[in-house]
Structures are given as structure tokens and as C-alpha cells.
């Protein structure tokens, strides 16, 4: 259902664009930079959100609403709000919360792109990229790949001005500490892999995530019932960014691969306020969280799939069928 609705939404958006806009937003599915991505500041290929009219913006938001949960959309708006606060942009904060990107400075910092032809039978994709946000959806034969997917925020908590005290991506941090603090000393010896946090996520923004870069950590199978509940909530903080059917499929994949094999690894400070990092890793699933920059007030978080980032597994099956 999501696949077909997304196809229709993408075609409706494309039909609303003028030729200049369409030339910016579209690219072949096999374009050489398909798997290039970053969460650092700077321009990206694609159409700036600032170039969308109000009607076109509503169509673009339809794409997001089909694939992402309501919480994820709140987080995406939060990324934009943090950008306005960080850069002291002239845009009113309401632009981040309610839209109205046309002609705004913050809208110039985020780029929408559609790869391939949603009208055809071949694979296609759409992506939204900018500073601290990188969303990638790949559609293959009625199935969806949802990763790589990145949310970040600087600041993590606003320290001055009218929005003082506002936090972004708070549960990613709070649940991580809650799980860490629920561990017994013998478990901490395994989960705490370093007294110093890495300066960023270990897999960075590499096109293909390398599991050998990660620490082993403490397996889910060695947790008690209370700890497992917290761990499940933490995993859900990432999977719950997806719309219901996609999130459910991811939970099923994790269960089939063996949820007891998921590991939790922590590095750095064991209390908020100083640099800290954690990873959740299994045979296919990966989540990384890092908060070390700007006096530990600058969050990076990513969800990846070792098997199916960019739809790798789905595409292999597609081409094996002779498509």
C-alpha cells in the first residue's frame, strides 16, 4: 500500500513541477552518486525545498507522511528548527514546524531528489538530504528499503534565547542512559567498551556500513526482563521513525535474525554532560548515536541495514529474476 501510494505521490509532485525544477529533482536510478550522502553542512544534488510553491510543498510532504511516522516528522521539523536556531537565520521558527519553505534560508539547506521513474516497473528512489538530515527510500518490486537514515541536531538542547531548554532527539539520549544505568556491574564490564567516546559515528557516512568498525558489546540475550524492555524501547526509537508497516517489517526481520544477537556497546561518559556514544548492532540492524561535539550538545544518530541499505538485497533479487 505504501509503495503504490508513494509512487502516486511522487508522480503527482513531478507533474506539478516546471521543467527547470524537474531537471534539478530527477536523476537516473543508476546515477554514479546514488549512494553518496553526508550529514555535514553544504549543498546537495536535488531541488531546494525553498524552490517549492505551497502546493508543491504539500505534495512533497505527502511523500514524507507516507513513509515516516508522526514522531519522525516532528524530529525532521526539529532538525530544521535547530538549524534556524544554530545559524541565527532570519526565518521564523514556525517555518520549521508548519512549513512555508518557499523563499526561506532554511529551505535552501535541504534538497529533495527522485531517482529513476516512479511510473515504470523498474526500481526508483527518493531522498531528502541536508545538514543533519538524510532520508533515503528505495522502492523495488513492491518492497521498500528505508536506510541509510540519519537524524542529527545541533544544539541538542537550546541553551539561550526564547527557546531555552528545548531538546531535540531527547529519547535517543535518555533511553541510552536508562539502559546503561540499568546494567549490573558484570554487564557493564562488557557493555562499556571505551572510557572515551569516538568523535563521530564509527560508520560515518560511508556508502556501505562496515560492521568490523563496531565494538562487540553486550548481547540482548544476556539481559534480564526489565533491561530487555528498555533495550526494546531504545531500538524502537529508531525503528519507530518508519511508518507502521515498514517498522513492523523491520521488527520481524530482527526477530527472524535473532533479537538475542543484538548487542549494546557504550563509550565515553556514563552521565549526561560529557561526550558519549552507543551502538546497537546485529546481523543486519545497526543504530549508532554520538553526542561529543560542542560540549556534548550535538547529536548524530543513524539507522542502517548491513544487508539492505539502498535496497541492496531487494535489487539483487530483482536482477536475479531477469528484470
PDB file of C-alpha atoms in Angstrom:
ATOM      1  CA  UNK A   1       0.000   0.000   0.000  1.00  0.00           C
ATOM      2  CA  UNK A   2       2.745   2.444   0.980  1.00  0.00           C
ATOM      3  CA  UNK A   3       4.649   1.553  -2.186  1.00  0.00           C
ATOM      4  CA  UNK A   4       1.765   2.315  -4.536  1.00  0.00           C
ATOM      5  CA  UNK A   5       0.745   5.454  -2.637  1.00  0.00           C
ATOM      6  CA  UNK A   6       4.350   6.688  -2.708  1.00  0.00           C
ATOM      7  CA  UNK A   7       4.500   6.094  -6.445  1.00  0.00           C
ATOM      8  CA  UNK A   8       1.340   8.139  -6.935  1.00  0.00           C
ATOM      9  CA  UNK A   9       2.596  10.918  -4.653  1.00  0.00           C
ATOM     10  CA  UNK A  10       5.937  11.119  -6.477  1.00  0.00           C
ATOM     11  CA  UNK A  11       4.228  11.287  -9.873  1.00  0.00           C
ATOM     12  CA  UNK A  12       1.858  13.980  -8.637  1.00  0.00           C
ATOM     13  CA  UNK A  13       4.788  16.012  -7.329  1.00  0.00           C
ATOM     14  CA  UNK A  14       6.729  15.614 -10.579  1.00  0.00           C
ATOM     15  CA  UNK A  15       3.684  16.657 -12.614  1.00  0.00           C
ATOM     16  CA  UNK A  16       3.419  19.861 -10.576  1.00  0.00           C
ATOM     17  CA  UNK A  17       6.985  20.988 -11.318  1.00  0.00           C
ATOM     18  CA  UNK A  18       8.137  23.202 -14.139  1.00  0.00           C
ATOM     19  CA  UNK A  19      10.930  21.958 -16.448  1.00  0.00           C
ATOM     20  CA  UNK A  20      13.695  23.745 -14.501  1.00  0.00           C
ATOM     21  CA  UNK A  21      12.527  22.266 -11.193  1.00  0.00           C
ATOM     22  CA  UNK A  22      12.133  18.812 -12.747  1.00  0.00           C
ATOM     23  CA  UNK A  23      15.670  18.858 -14.130  1.00  0.00           C
ATOM     24  CA  UNK A  24      17.026  19.514 -10.628  1.00  0.00           C
ATOM     25  CA  UNK A  25      14.948  16.947  -8.764  1.00  0.00           C
ATOM     26  CA  UNK A  26      15.311  14.000 -11.170  1.00  0.00           C
ATOM     27  CA  UNK A  27      18.246  11.699 -11.883  1.00  0.00           C
ATOM     28  CA  UNK A  28      18.663   8.187 -13.311  1.00  0.00           C
ATOM     29  CA  UNK A  29      18.406   5.390 -10.750  1.00  0.00           C
ATOM     30  CA  UNK A  30      21.924   4.268 -11.703  1.00  0.00           C
ATOM     31  CA  UNK A  31      23.438   7.735 -11.391  1.00  0.00           C
ATOM     32  CA  UNK A  32      27.052   7.362 -10.139  1.00  0.00           C
ATOM     33  CA  UNK A  33      26.384   9.389  -6.982  1.00  0.00           C
ATOM     34  CA  UNK A  34      23.296   7.388  -5.964  1.00  0.00           C
ATOM     35  CA  UNK A  35      24.934   6.142  -2.750  1.00  0.00           C
ATOM     36  CA  UNK A  36      26.837   9.336  -1.935  1.00  0.00           C
ATOM     37  CA  UNK A  37      25.452  11.005   1.173  1.00  0.00           C
ATOM     38  CA  UNK A  38      26.530  13.152   4.094  1.00  0.00           C
ATOM     39  CA  UNK A  39      25.052  14.860   7.131  1.00  0.00           C
ATOM     40  CA  UNK A  40      27.549  17.739   7.103  1.00  0.00           C
ATOM     41  CA  UNK A  41      26.576  21.293   6.054  1.00  0.00           C
ATOM     42  CA  UNK A  42      26.646  22.115   2.345  1.00  0.00           C
ATOM     43  CA  UNK A  43      24.788  21.787  -0.929  1.00  0.00           C
ATOM     44  CA  UNK A  44      23.438  18.502  -2.262  1.00  0.00           C
ATOM     45  CA  UNK A  45      22.154  17.353  -5.652  1.00  0.00           C
ATOM     46  CA  UNK A  46      18.423  17.933  -5.964  1.00  0.00           C
ATOM     47  CA  UNK A  47      15.786  20.620  -5.692  1.00  0.00           C
ATOM     48  CA  UNK A  48      15.949  23.025  -2.767  1.00  0.00           C
ATOM     49  CA  UNK A  49      12.828  22.985  -0.595  1.00  0.00           C
ATOM     50  CA  UNK A  50      12.906  26.787  -0.846  1.00  0.00           C
ATOM     51  CA  UNK A  51      12.050  26.454  -4.553  1.00  0.00           C
ATOM     52  CA  UNK A  52       8.726  24.676  -3.910  1.00  0.00           C
ATOM     53  CA  UNK A  53       5.464  26.561  -4.029  1.00  0.00           C
ATOM     54  CA  UNK A  54       2.970  25.975  -1.227  1.00  0.00           C
ATOM     55  CA  UNK A  55       1.035  23.473  -3.362  1.00  0.00           C
ATOM     56  CA  UNK A  56       4.219  21.640  -4.348  1.00  0.00           C
ATOM     57  CA  UNK A  57       5.373  21.606  -0.729  1.00  0.00           C
ATOM     58  CA  UNK A  58       2.149  19.868   0.267  1.00  0.00           C
ATOM     59  CA  UNK A  59       2.849  17.170  -2.336  1.00  0.00           C
ATOM     60  CA  UNK A  60       6.410  16.749  -1.073  1.00  0.00           C
ATOM     61  CA  UNK A  61       5.104  16.430   2.483  1.00  0.00           C
ATOM     62  CA  UNK A  62       2.770  13.683   1.263  1.00  0.00           C
ATOM     63  CA  UNK A  63       5.838  11.619   0.316  1.00  0.00           C
ATOM     64  CA  UNK A  64       7.243  12.088   3.811  1.00  0.00           C
ATOM     65  CA  UNK A  65       3.943  11.361   5.547  1.00  0.00           C
ATOM     66  CA  UNK A  66       3.525   8.060   3.708  1.00  0.00           C
ATOM     67  CA  UNK A  67       6.941   6.711   4.716  1.00  0.00           C
ATOM     68  CA  UNK A  68       7.541   8.228   8.147  1.00  0.00           C
ATOM     69  CA  UNK A  69       5.769   8.112  11.485  1.00  0.00           C
ATOM     70  CA  UNK A  70       4.349  11.244  13.042  1.00  0.00           C
ATOM     71  CA  UNK A  71       7.227  11.271  15.549  1.00  0.00           C
ATOM     72  CA  UNK A  72       9.787  11.113  12.760  1.00  0.00           C
ATOM     73  CA  UNK A  73       8.156  14.082  11.053  1.00  0.00           C
ATOM     74  CA  UNK A  74       8.330  16.005  14.329  1.00  0.00           C
ATOM     75  CA  UNK A  75      12.026  15.108  14.515  1.00  0.00           C
ATOM     76  CA  UNK A  76      12.586  16.237  10.917  1.00  0.00           C
ATOM     77  CA  UNK A  77      10.927  19.562  11.677  1.00  0.00           C
ATOM     78  CA  UNK A  78      13.090  19.741  14.793  1.00  0.00           C
ATOM     79  CA  UNK A  79      16.243  19.371  12.686  1.00  0.00           C
ATOM     80  CA  UNK A  80      15.134  22.398  10.681  1.00  0.00           C
ATOM     81  CA  UNK A  81      14.283  24.337  13.847  1.00  0.00           C
ATOM     82  CA  UNK A  82      17.728  23.583  15.285  1.00  0.00           C
ATOM     83  CA  UNK A  83      19.288  24.818  12.034  1.00  0.00           C
ATOM     84  CA  UNK A  84      17.399  28.112  12.319  1.00  0.00           C
ATOM     85  CA  UNK A  85      18.492  28.478  15.957  1.00  0.00           C
ATOM     86  CA  UNK A  86      22.113  27.429  15.341  1.00  0.00           C
ATOM     87  CA  UNK A  87      22.667  29.655  12.313  1.00  0.00           C
ATOM     88  CA  UNK A  88      20.566  32.516  13.721  1.00  0.00           C
ATOM     89  CA  UNK A  89      18.634  32.580  10.463  1.00  0.00           C
ATOM     90  CA  UNK A  90      16.052  35.248   9.714  1.00  0.00           C
ATOM     91  CA  UNK A  91      13.376  32.624   9.112  1.00  0.00           C
ATOM     92  CA  UNK A  92      10.701  32.427  11.820  1.00  0.00           C
ATOM     93  CA  UNK A  93      10.828  29.152  13.810  1.00  0.00           C
ATOM     94  CA  UNK A  94       7.296  28.415  12.599  1.00  0.00           C
ATOM     95  CA  UNK A  95       8.737  27.653   9.157  1.00  0.00           C
ATOM     96  CA  UNK A  96      10.294  24.518  10.632  1.00  0.00           C
ATOM     97  CA  UNK A  97       7.163  23.478  12.477  1.00  0.00           C
ATOM     98  CA  UNK A  98       4.410  24.229   9.984  1.00  0.00           C
ATOM     99  CA  UNK A  99       6.103  24.572   6.595  1.00  0.00           C
ATOM    100  CA  UNK A 100       6.172  27.525   4.255  1.00  0.00           C
ATOM    101  CA  UNK A 101       9.654  26.807   2.926  1.00  0.00           C
ATOM    102  CA  UNK A 102       9.306  28.894  -0.256  1.00  0.00           C
ATOM    103  CA  UNK A 103      11.960  31.580  -0.394  1.00  0.00           C
ATOM    104  CA  UNK A 104      13.355  30.807   3.070  1.00  0.00           C
ATOM    105  CA  UNK A 105      17.009  30.479   4.002  1.00  0.00           C
ATOM    106  CA  UNK A 106      16.483  27.212   5.863  1.00  0.00           C
ATOM    107  CA  UNK A 107      14.660  25.834   2.819  1.00  0.00           C
ATOM    108  CA  UNK A 108      17.801  26.427   0.777  1.00  0.00           C
ATOM    109  CA  UNK A 109      19.686  23.982   3.018  1.00  0.00           C
ATOM    110  CA  UNK A 110      17.585  20.877   2.297  1.00  0.00           C
ATOM    111  CA  UNK A 111      17.305  19.086  -1.035  1.00  0.00           C
ATOM    112  CA  UNK A 112      14.742  16.669  -2.464  1.00  0.00           C
ATOM    113  CA  UNK A 113      15.641  14.207  -5.223  1.00  0.00           C
ATOM    114  CA  UNK A 114      13.822  11.457  -7.133  1.00  0.00           C
ATOM    115  CA  UNK A 115      15.953   8.758  -8.762  1.00  0.00           C
ATOM    116  CA  UNK A 116      14.532   6.621 -11.537  1.00  0.00           C
ATOM    117  CA  UNK A 117      10.998   6.692 -12.921  1.00  0.00           C
ATOM    118  CA  UNK A 118       8.180   6.118 -10.422  1.00  0.00           C
ATOM    119  CA  UNK A 119       5.818   5.486 -13.371  1.00  0.00           C
ATOM    120  CA  UNK A 120       7.734   2.467 -14.632  1.00  0.00           C
ATOM    121  CA  UNK A 121       8.272  -1.069 -13.388  1.00  0.00           C
ATOM    122  CA  UNK A 122      11.955  -0.608 -12.587  1.00  0.00           C
ATOM    123  CA  UNK A 123      13.359   0.367  -9.153  1.00  0.00           C
ATOM    124  CA  UNK A 124      13.180   4.006  -8.120  1.00  0.00           C
ATOM    125  CA  UNK A 125      14.041   6.059  -5.029  1.00  0.00           C
ATOM    126  CA  UNK A 126      13.531   9.373  -3.352  1.00  0.00           C
ATOM    127  CA  UNK A 127      15.719  11.141  -0.816  1.00  0.00           C
ATOM    128  CA  UNK A 128      15.759  14.241   1.357  1.00  0.00           C
ATOM    129  CA  UNK A 129      19.219  15.487   2.308  1.00  0.00           C
ATOM    130  CA  UNK A 130      20.683  18.447   4.128  1.00  0.00           C
ATOM    131  CA  UNK A 131      22.591  19.375   7.272  1.00  0.00           C
ATOM    132  CA  UNK A 132      21.762  16.792   9.950  1.00  0.00           C
ATOM    133  CA  UNK A 133      19.094  15.014   7.913  1.00  0.00           C
ATOM    134  CA  UNK A 134      19.487  12.230   5.356  1.00  0.00           C
ATOM    135  CA  UNK A 135      16.438  10.183   4.412  1.00  0.00           C
ATOM    136  CA  UNK A 136      16.666   7.532   1.686  1.00  0.00           C
ATOM    137  CA  UNK A 137      13.762   5.419   0.414  1.00  0.00           C
ATOM    138  CA  UNK A 138      14.247   2.763  -2.284  1.00  0.00           C
ATOM    139  CA  UNK A 139      11.302   1.002  -3.962  1.00  0.00           C
ATOM    140  CA  UNK A 140      11.825  -2.369  -5.642  1.00  0.00           C
ATOM    141  CA  UNK A 141       9.077  -4.760  -6.816  1.00  0.00           C
ATOM    142  CA  UNK A 142       6.554  -3.751  -4.177  1.00  0.00           C
ATOM    143  CA  UNK A 143       9.078  -3.616  -1.310  1.00  0.00           C
ATOM    144  CA  UNK A 144      10.823  -0.712   0.431  1.00  0.00           C
ATOM    145  CA  UNK A 145      14.319  -0.100   1.784  1.00  0.00           C
ATOM    146  CA  UNK A 146      14.340   2.594   4.454  1.00  0.00           C
ATOM    147  CA  UNK A 147      18.064   3.087   5.061  1.00  0.00           C
ATOM    148  CA  UNK A 148      20.548   4.735   5.422  1.00  0.00           C
ATOM    149  CA  UNK A 149      18.596   7.132   7.627  1.00  0.00           C
ATOM    150  CA  UNK A 150      20.150   9.920   9.681  1.00  0.00           C
ATOM    151  CA  UNK A 151      18.809  12.464  12.162  1.00  0.00           C
ATOM    152  CA  UNK A 152      21.070  14.900  13.990  1.00  0.00           C
ATOM    153  CA  UNK A 153      20.760  18.099  15.953  1.00  0.00           C
ATOM    154  CA  UNK A 154      22.968  20.978  16.980  1.00  0.00           C
ATOM    155  CA  UNK A 155      22.102  22.082  19.579  1.00  0.00           C
ATOM    156  CA  UNK A 156      20.723  19.004  21.308  1.00  0.00           C
ATOM    157  CA  UNK A 157      19.352  21.395  23.924  1.00  0.00           C
ATOM    158  CA  UNK A 158      18.871  25.124  23.382  1.00  0.00           C
ATOM    159  CA  UNK A 159      20.940  26.979  25.990  1.00  0.00           C
ATOM    160  CA  UNK A 160      19.853  30.570  25.371  1.00  0.00           C
ATOM    161  CA  UNK A 161      17.177  32.679  23.746  1.00  0.00           C
ATOM    162  CA  UNK A 162      13.391  32.313  23.610  1.00  0.00           C
ATOM    163  CA  UNK A 163      13.520  28.513  23.161  1.00  0.00           C
ATOM    164  CA  UNK A 164      15.903  27.863  26.065  1.00  0.00           C
ATOM    165  CA  UNK A 165      15.525  24.342  27.388  1.00  0.00           C
ATOM    166  CA  UNK A 166      14.041  22.867  24.220  1.00  0.00           C
ATOM    167  CA  UNK A 167      15.568  19.463  23.440  1.00  0.00           C
ATOM    168  CA  UNK A 168      15.895  17.587  20.173  1.00  0.00           C
ATOM    169  CA  UNK A 169      16.235  13.776  19.796  1.00  0.00           C
ATOM    170  CA  UNK A 170      15.881  13.577  23.569  1.00  0.00           C
ATOM    171  CA  UNK A 171      14.682   9.960  23.821  1.00  0.00           C
ATOM    172  CA  UNK A 172      17.648   8.667  21.822  1.00  0.00           C
ATOM    173  CA  UNK A 173      19.843  10.037  24.604  1.00  0.00           C
ATOM    174  CA  UNK A 174      17.620   9.373  27.632  1.00  0.00           C
ATOM    175  CA  UNK A 175      16.837   5.741  26.818  1.00  0.00           C
ATOM    176  CA  UNK A 176      20.505   5.067  26.125  1.00  0.00           C
ATOM    177  CA  UNK A 177      21.477   6.297  29.586  1.00  0.00           C
ATOM    178  CA  UNK A 178      18.498   4.489  31.122  1.00  0.00           C
ATOM    179  CA  UNK A 179      19.673   1.174  29.682  1.00  0.00           C
ATOM    180  CA  UNK A 180      23.278   1.823  30.689  1.00  0.00           C
ATOM    181  CA  UNK A 181      22.265   2.646  34.271  1.00  0.00           C
ATOM    182  CA  UNK A 182      20.071  -0.483  34.477  1.00  0.00           C
ATOM    183  CA  UNK A 183      23.043  -2.807  33.856  1.00  0.00           C
ATOM    184  CA  UNK A 184      24.726  -4.848  36.603  1.00  0.00           C
ATOM    185  CA  UNK A 185      28.477  -4.366  37.199  1.00  0.00           C
ATOM    186  CA  UNK A 186      29.346  -7.601  35.385  1.00  0.00           C
ATOM    187  CA  UNK A 187      27.255  -6.493  32.387  1.00  0.00           C
ATOM    188  CA  UNK A 188      28.827  -3.031  32.406  1.00  0.00           C
ATOM    189  CA  UNK A 189      32.235  -4.624  32.023  1.00  0.00           C
ATOM    190  CA  UNK A 190      31.078  -5.962  28.649  1.00  0.00           C
ATOM    191  CA  UNK A 191      28.911  -3.034  27.501  1.00  0.00           C
ATOM    192  CA  UNK A 192      31.434  -0.298  28.339  1.00  0.00           C
ATOM    193  CA  UNK A 193      33.932  -0.679  25.526  1.00  0.00           C
ATOM    194  CA  UNK A 194      35.894   2.568  25.988  1.00  0.00           C
ATOM    195  CA  UNK A 195      36.219   5.380  28.528  1.00  0.00           C
ATOM    196  CA  UNK A 196      36.420   7.812  25.630  1.00  0.00           C
ATOM    197  CA  UNK A 197      33.704   8.303  23.023  1.00  0.00           C
ATOM    198  CA  UNK A 198      34.645   8.389  19.333  1.00  0.00           C
ATOM    199  CA  UNK A 199      34.396  11.882  17.866  1.00  0.00           C
ATOM    200  CA  UNK A 200      31.654  10.728  15.499  1.00  0.00           C
ATOM    201  CA  UNK A 201      29.753   7.636  14.444  1.00  0.00           C
ATOM    202  CA  UNK A 202      32.134   4.831  13.554  1.00  0.00           C
ATOM    203  CA  UNK A 203      30.480   4.081  10.216  1.00  0.00           C
ATOM    204  CA  UNK A 204      30.371   7.810   9.385  1.00  0.00           C
ATOM    205  CA  UNK A 205      28.554   8.452   6.092  1.00  0.00           C
ATOM    206  CA  UNK A 206      30.243   5.659   4.152  1.00  0.00           C
ATOM    207  CA  UNK A 207      28.063   4.372   1.298  1.00  0.00           C
ATOM    208  CA  UNK A 208      28.387   0.853   2.740  1.00  0.00           C
ATOM    209  CA  UNK A 209      28.488   0.427   6.546  1.00  0.00           C
ATOM    210  CA  UNK A 210      31.401  -1.711   7.722  1.00  0.00           C
ATOM    211  CA  UNK A 211      30.415  -3.850  10.744  1.00  0.00           C
ATOM    212  CA  UNK A 212      34.059  -4.565  11.546  1.00  0.00           C
ATOM    213  CA  UNK A 213      34.426  -0.955  12.741  1.00  0.00           C
ATOM    214  CA  UNK A 214      31.982  -1.560  15.606  1.00  0.00           C
ATOM    215  CA  UNK A 215      32.570  -2.815  19.135  1.00  0.00           C
ATOM    216  CA  UNK A 216      31.001  -6.122  20.142  1.00  0.00           C
ATOM    217  CA  UNK A 217      29.069  -5.001  23.238  1.00  0.00           C
ATOM    218  CA  UNK A 218      26.564  -6.777  25.488  1.00  0.00           C
ATOM    219  CA  UNK A 219      24.045  -9.134  23.776  1.00  0.00           C
ATOM    220  CA  UNK A 220      20.294  -8.742  24.256  1.00  0.00           C
ATOM    221  CA  UNK A 221      20.199 -12.414  25.207  1.00  0.00           C
ATOM    222  CA  UNK A 222      22.206 -11.666  28.384  1.00  0.00           C
ATOM    223  CA  UNK A 223      19.750  -9.053  29.699  1.00  0.00           C
ATOM    224  CA  UNK A 224      17.006  -9.560  32.273  1.00  0.00           C
ATOM    225  CA  UNK A 225      13.346  -8.757  31.543  1.00  0.00           C
ATOM    226  CA  UNK A 226      13.483  -5.141  32.743  1.00  0.00           C
ATOM    227  CA  UNK A 227      16.671  -4.439  30.809  1.00  0.00           C
ATOM    228  CA  UNK A 228      15.218  -6.042  27.677  1.00  0.00           C
ATOM    229  CA  UNK A 229      12.205  -3.777  27.917  1.00  0.00           C
ATOM    230  CA  UNK A 230      14.409  -0.663  27.985  1.00  0.00           C
ATOM    231  CA  UNK A 231      16.557  -2.041  25.159  1.00  0.00           C
ATOM    232  CA  UNK A 232      13.435  -2.706  23.077  1.00  0.00           C
ATOM    233  CA  UNK A 233      12.245   0.863  23.661  1.00  0.00           C
ATOM    234  CA  UNK A 234      15.637   2.143  22.545  1.00  0.00           C
ATOM    235  CA  UNK A 235      15.555   0.020  19.381  1.00  0.00           C
ATOM    236  CA  UNK A 236      12.018   1.250  18.800  1.00  0.00           C
ATOM    237  CA  UNK A 237      13.220   4.830  18.943  1.00  0.00           C
ATOM    238  CA  UNK A 238      14.967   4.156  15.621  1.00  0.00           C
ATOM    239  CA  UNK A 239      12.573   1.690  14.001  1.00  0.00           C
ATOM    240  CA  UNK A 240       9.638   3.824  15.143  1.00  0.00           C
ATOM    241  CA  UNK A 241      10.737   6.541  12.767  1.00  0.00           C
ATOM    242  CA  UNK A 242       9.223   4.475   9.971  1.00  0.00           C
ATOM    243  CA  UNK A 243       5.558   4.353   9.072  1.00  0.00           C
ATOM    244  CA  UNK A 244       3.787   1.460  10.795  1.00  0.00           C
ATOM    245  CA  UNK A 245       4.053  -1.249   8.095  1.00  0.00           C
ATOM    246  CA  UNK A 246       7.749  -0.549   7.465  1.00  0.00           C
ATOM    247  CA  UNK A 247       8.592  -0.533  11.175  1.00  0.00           C
ATOM    248  CA  UNK A 248       6.694  -3.777  11.705  1.00  0.00           C
ATOM    249  CA  UNK A 249       8.607  -5.439   8.878  1.00  0.00           C
ATOM    250  CA  UNK A 250      11.901  -4.316  10.434  1.00  0.00           C
ATOM    251  CA  UNK A 251      10.915  -5.796  13.816  1.00  0.00           C
ATOM    252  CA  UNK A 252      10.056  -9.060  12.070  1.00  0.00           C
ATOM    253  CA  UNK A 253      13.432  -9.062  10.310  1.00  0.00           C
ATOM    254  CA  UNK A 254      15.263  -8.502  13.618  1.00  0.00           C
ATOM    255  CA  UNK A 255      13.287 -11.286  15.277  1.00  0.00           C
ATOM    256  CA  UNK A 256      13.971 -13.703  12.440  1.00  0.00           C
ATOM    257  CA  UNK A 257      17.688 -12.922  12.559  1.00  0.00           C
ATOM    258  CA  UNK A 258      17.626 -13.445  16.332  1.00  0.00           C
ATOM    259  CA  UNK A 259      16.987 -10.445  18.576  1.00  0.00           C
ATOM    260  CA  UNK A 260      19.155 -12.094  21.253  1.00  0.00           C
ATOM    261  CA  UNK A 261      22.116 -11.417  18.945  1.00  0.00           C
ATOM    262  CA  UNK A 262      21.674  -7.640  19.051  1.00  0.00           C
ATOM    263  CA  UNK A 263      24.436  -6.032  21.107  1.00  0.00           C
ATOM    264  CA  UNK A 264      24.647  -2.765  23.040  1.00  0.00           C
ATOM    265  CA  UNK A 265      28.036  -1.039  23.261  1.00  0.00           C
ATOM    266  CA  UNK A 266      28.751   2.209  25.120  1.00  0.00           C
ATOM    267  CA  UNK A 267      31.768   4.520  25.008  1.00  0.00           C
ATOM    268  CA  UNK A 268      32.567   7.703  26.912  1.00  0.00           C
ATOM    269  CA  UNK A 269      30.851   9.413  29.824  1.00  0.00           C
ATOM    270  CA  UNK A 270      28.280   7.427  31.802  1.00  0.00           C
ATOM    271  CA  UNK A 271      26.301  10.555  32.779  1.00  0.00           C
ATOM    272  CA  UNK A 272      24.935  13.336  30.537  1.00  0.00           C
ATOM    273  CA  UNK A 273      27.026  16.447  30.029  1.00  0.00           C
ATOM    274  CA  UNK A 274      30.193  14.928  28.553  1.00  0.00           C
ATOM    275  CA  UNK A 275      30.914  13.070  25.329  1.00  0.00           C
ATOM    276  CA  UNK A 276      29.140   9.730  24.978  1.00  0.00           C
ATOM    277  CA  UNK A 277      28.344   7.177  22.259  1.00  0.00           C
ATOM    278  CA  UNK A 278      26.485   3.922  21.823  1.00  0.00           C
ATOM    279  CA  UNK A 279      25.786   1.392  19.118  1.00  0.00           C
ATOM    280  CA  UNK A 280      23.121  -1.286  18.697  1.00  0.00           C
ATOM    281  CA  UNK A 281      24.257  -3.893  16.212  1.00  0.00           C
ATOM    282  CA  UNK A 282      23.019  -7.244  14.964  1.00  0.00           C
ATOM    283  CA  UNK A 283      23.366  -9.407  11.874  1.00  0.00           C
ATOM    284  CA  UNK A 284      21.532  -6.811   9.769  1.00  0.00           C
ATOM    285  CA  UNK A 285      20.375  -3.945  12.013  1.00  0.00           C
ATOM    286  CA  UNK A 286      22.596  -1.057  13.117  1.00  0.00           C
ATOM    287  CA  UNK A 287      21.862   2.079  15.103  1.00  0.00           C
ATOM    288  CA  UNK A 288      24.619   4.476  16.166  1.00  0.00           C
ATOM    289  CA  UNK A 289      24.324   7.513  18.412  1.00  0.00           C
ATOM    290  CA  UNK A 290      27.074  10.027  19.134  1.00  0.00           C
ATOM    291  CA  UNK A 291      26.997  13.183  21.264  1.00  0.00           C
ATOM    292  CA  UNK A 292      30.509  14.538  21.659  1.00  0.00           C
ATOM    293  CA  UNK A 293      30.794  17.829  19.781  1.00  0.00           C
ATOM    294  CA  UNK A 294      30.063  21.285  21.220  1.00  0.00           C
ATOM    295  CA  UNK A 295      30.464  20.142  24.837  1.00  0.00           C
ATOM    296  CA  UNK A 296      28.245  17.106  24.244  1.00  0.00           C
ATOM    297  CA  UNK A 297      25.353  19.198  22.938  1.00  0.00           C
ATOM    298  CA  UNK A 298      25.406  17.991  19.334  1.00  0.00           C
ATOM    299  CA  UNK A 299      23.714  14.693  18.444  1.00  0.00           C
ATOM    300  CA  UNK A 300      24.259  12.403  15.479  1.00  0.00           C
ATOM    301  CA  UNK A 301      22.081   9.293  15.111  1.00  0.00           C
ATOM    302  CA  UNK A 302      21.764   6.801  12.282  1.00  0.00           C
ATOM    303  CA  UNK A 303      19.818   3.661  11.381  1.00  0.00           C
ATOM    304  CA  UNK A 304      21.420   1.355   8.827  1.00  0.00           C
ATOM    305  CA  UNK A 305      20.874  -2.138   7.430  1.00  0.00           C
ATOM    306  CA  UNK A 306      24.011  -4.143   6.663  1.00  0.00           C
ATOM    307  CA  UNK A 307      22.023  -6.253   4.206  1.00  0.00           C
ATOM    308  CA  UNK A 308      19.651  -3.810   2.597  1.00  0.00           C
ATOM    309  CA  UNK A 309      20.943  -0.212   2.689  1.00  0.00           C
ATOM    310  CA  UNK A 310      19.957   1.343  -0.664  1.00  0.00           C
ATOM    311  CA  UNK A 311      17.780  -1.723  -1.310  1.00  0.00           C
ATOM    312  CA  UNK A 312      20.844  -3.897  -1.977  1.00  0.00           C
ATOM    313  CA  UNK A 313      19.123  -7.191  -1.179  1.00  0.00           C
ATOM    314  CA  UNK A 314      15.923  -6.194  -2.939  1.00  0.00           C
ATOM    315  CA  UNK A 315      17.847  -5.154  -6.047  1.00  0.00           C
ATOM    316  CA  UNK A 316      19.839  -8.394  -6.086  1.00  0.00           C
ATOM    317  CA  UNK A 317      16.598 -10.371  -6.109  1.00  0.00           C
ATOM    318  CA  UNK A 318      15.115  -8.066  -8.739  1.00  0.00           C
ATOM    319  CA  UNK A 319      18.015  -8.520 -11.131  1.00  0.00           C
ATOM    320  CA  UNK A 320      18.290 -12.241 -10.422  1.00  0.00           C
ATOM    321  CA  UNK A 321      14.736 -12.554 -11.760  1.00  0.00           C
ATOM    322  CA  UNK A 322      15.990 -11.171 -15.042  1.00  0.00           C
ATOM    323  CA  UNK A 323      14.462  -7.713 -14.774  1.00  0.00           C
TER     324      UNK A 323
END
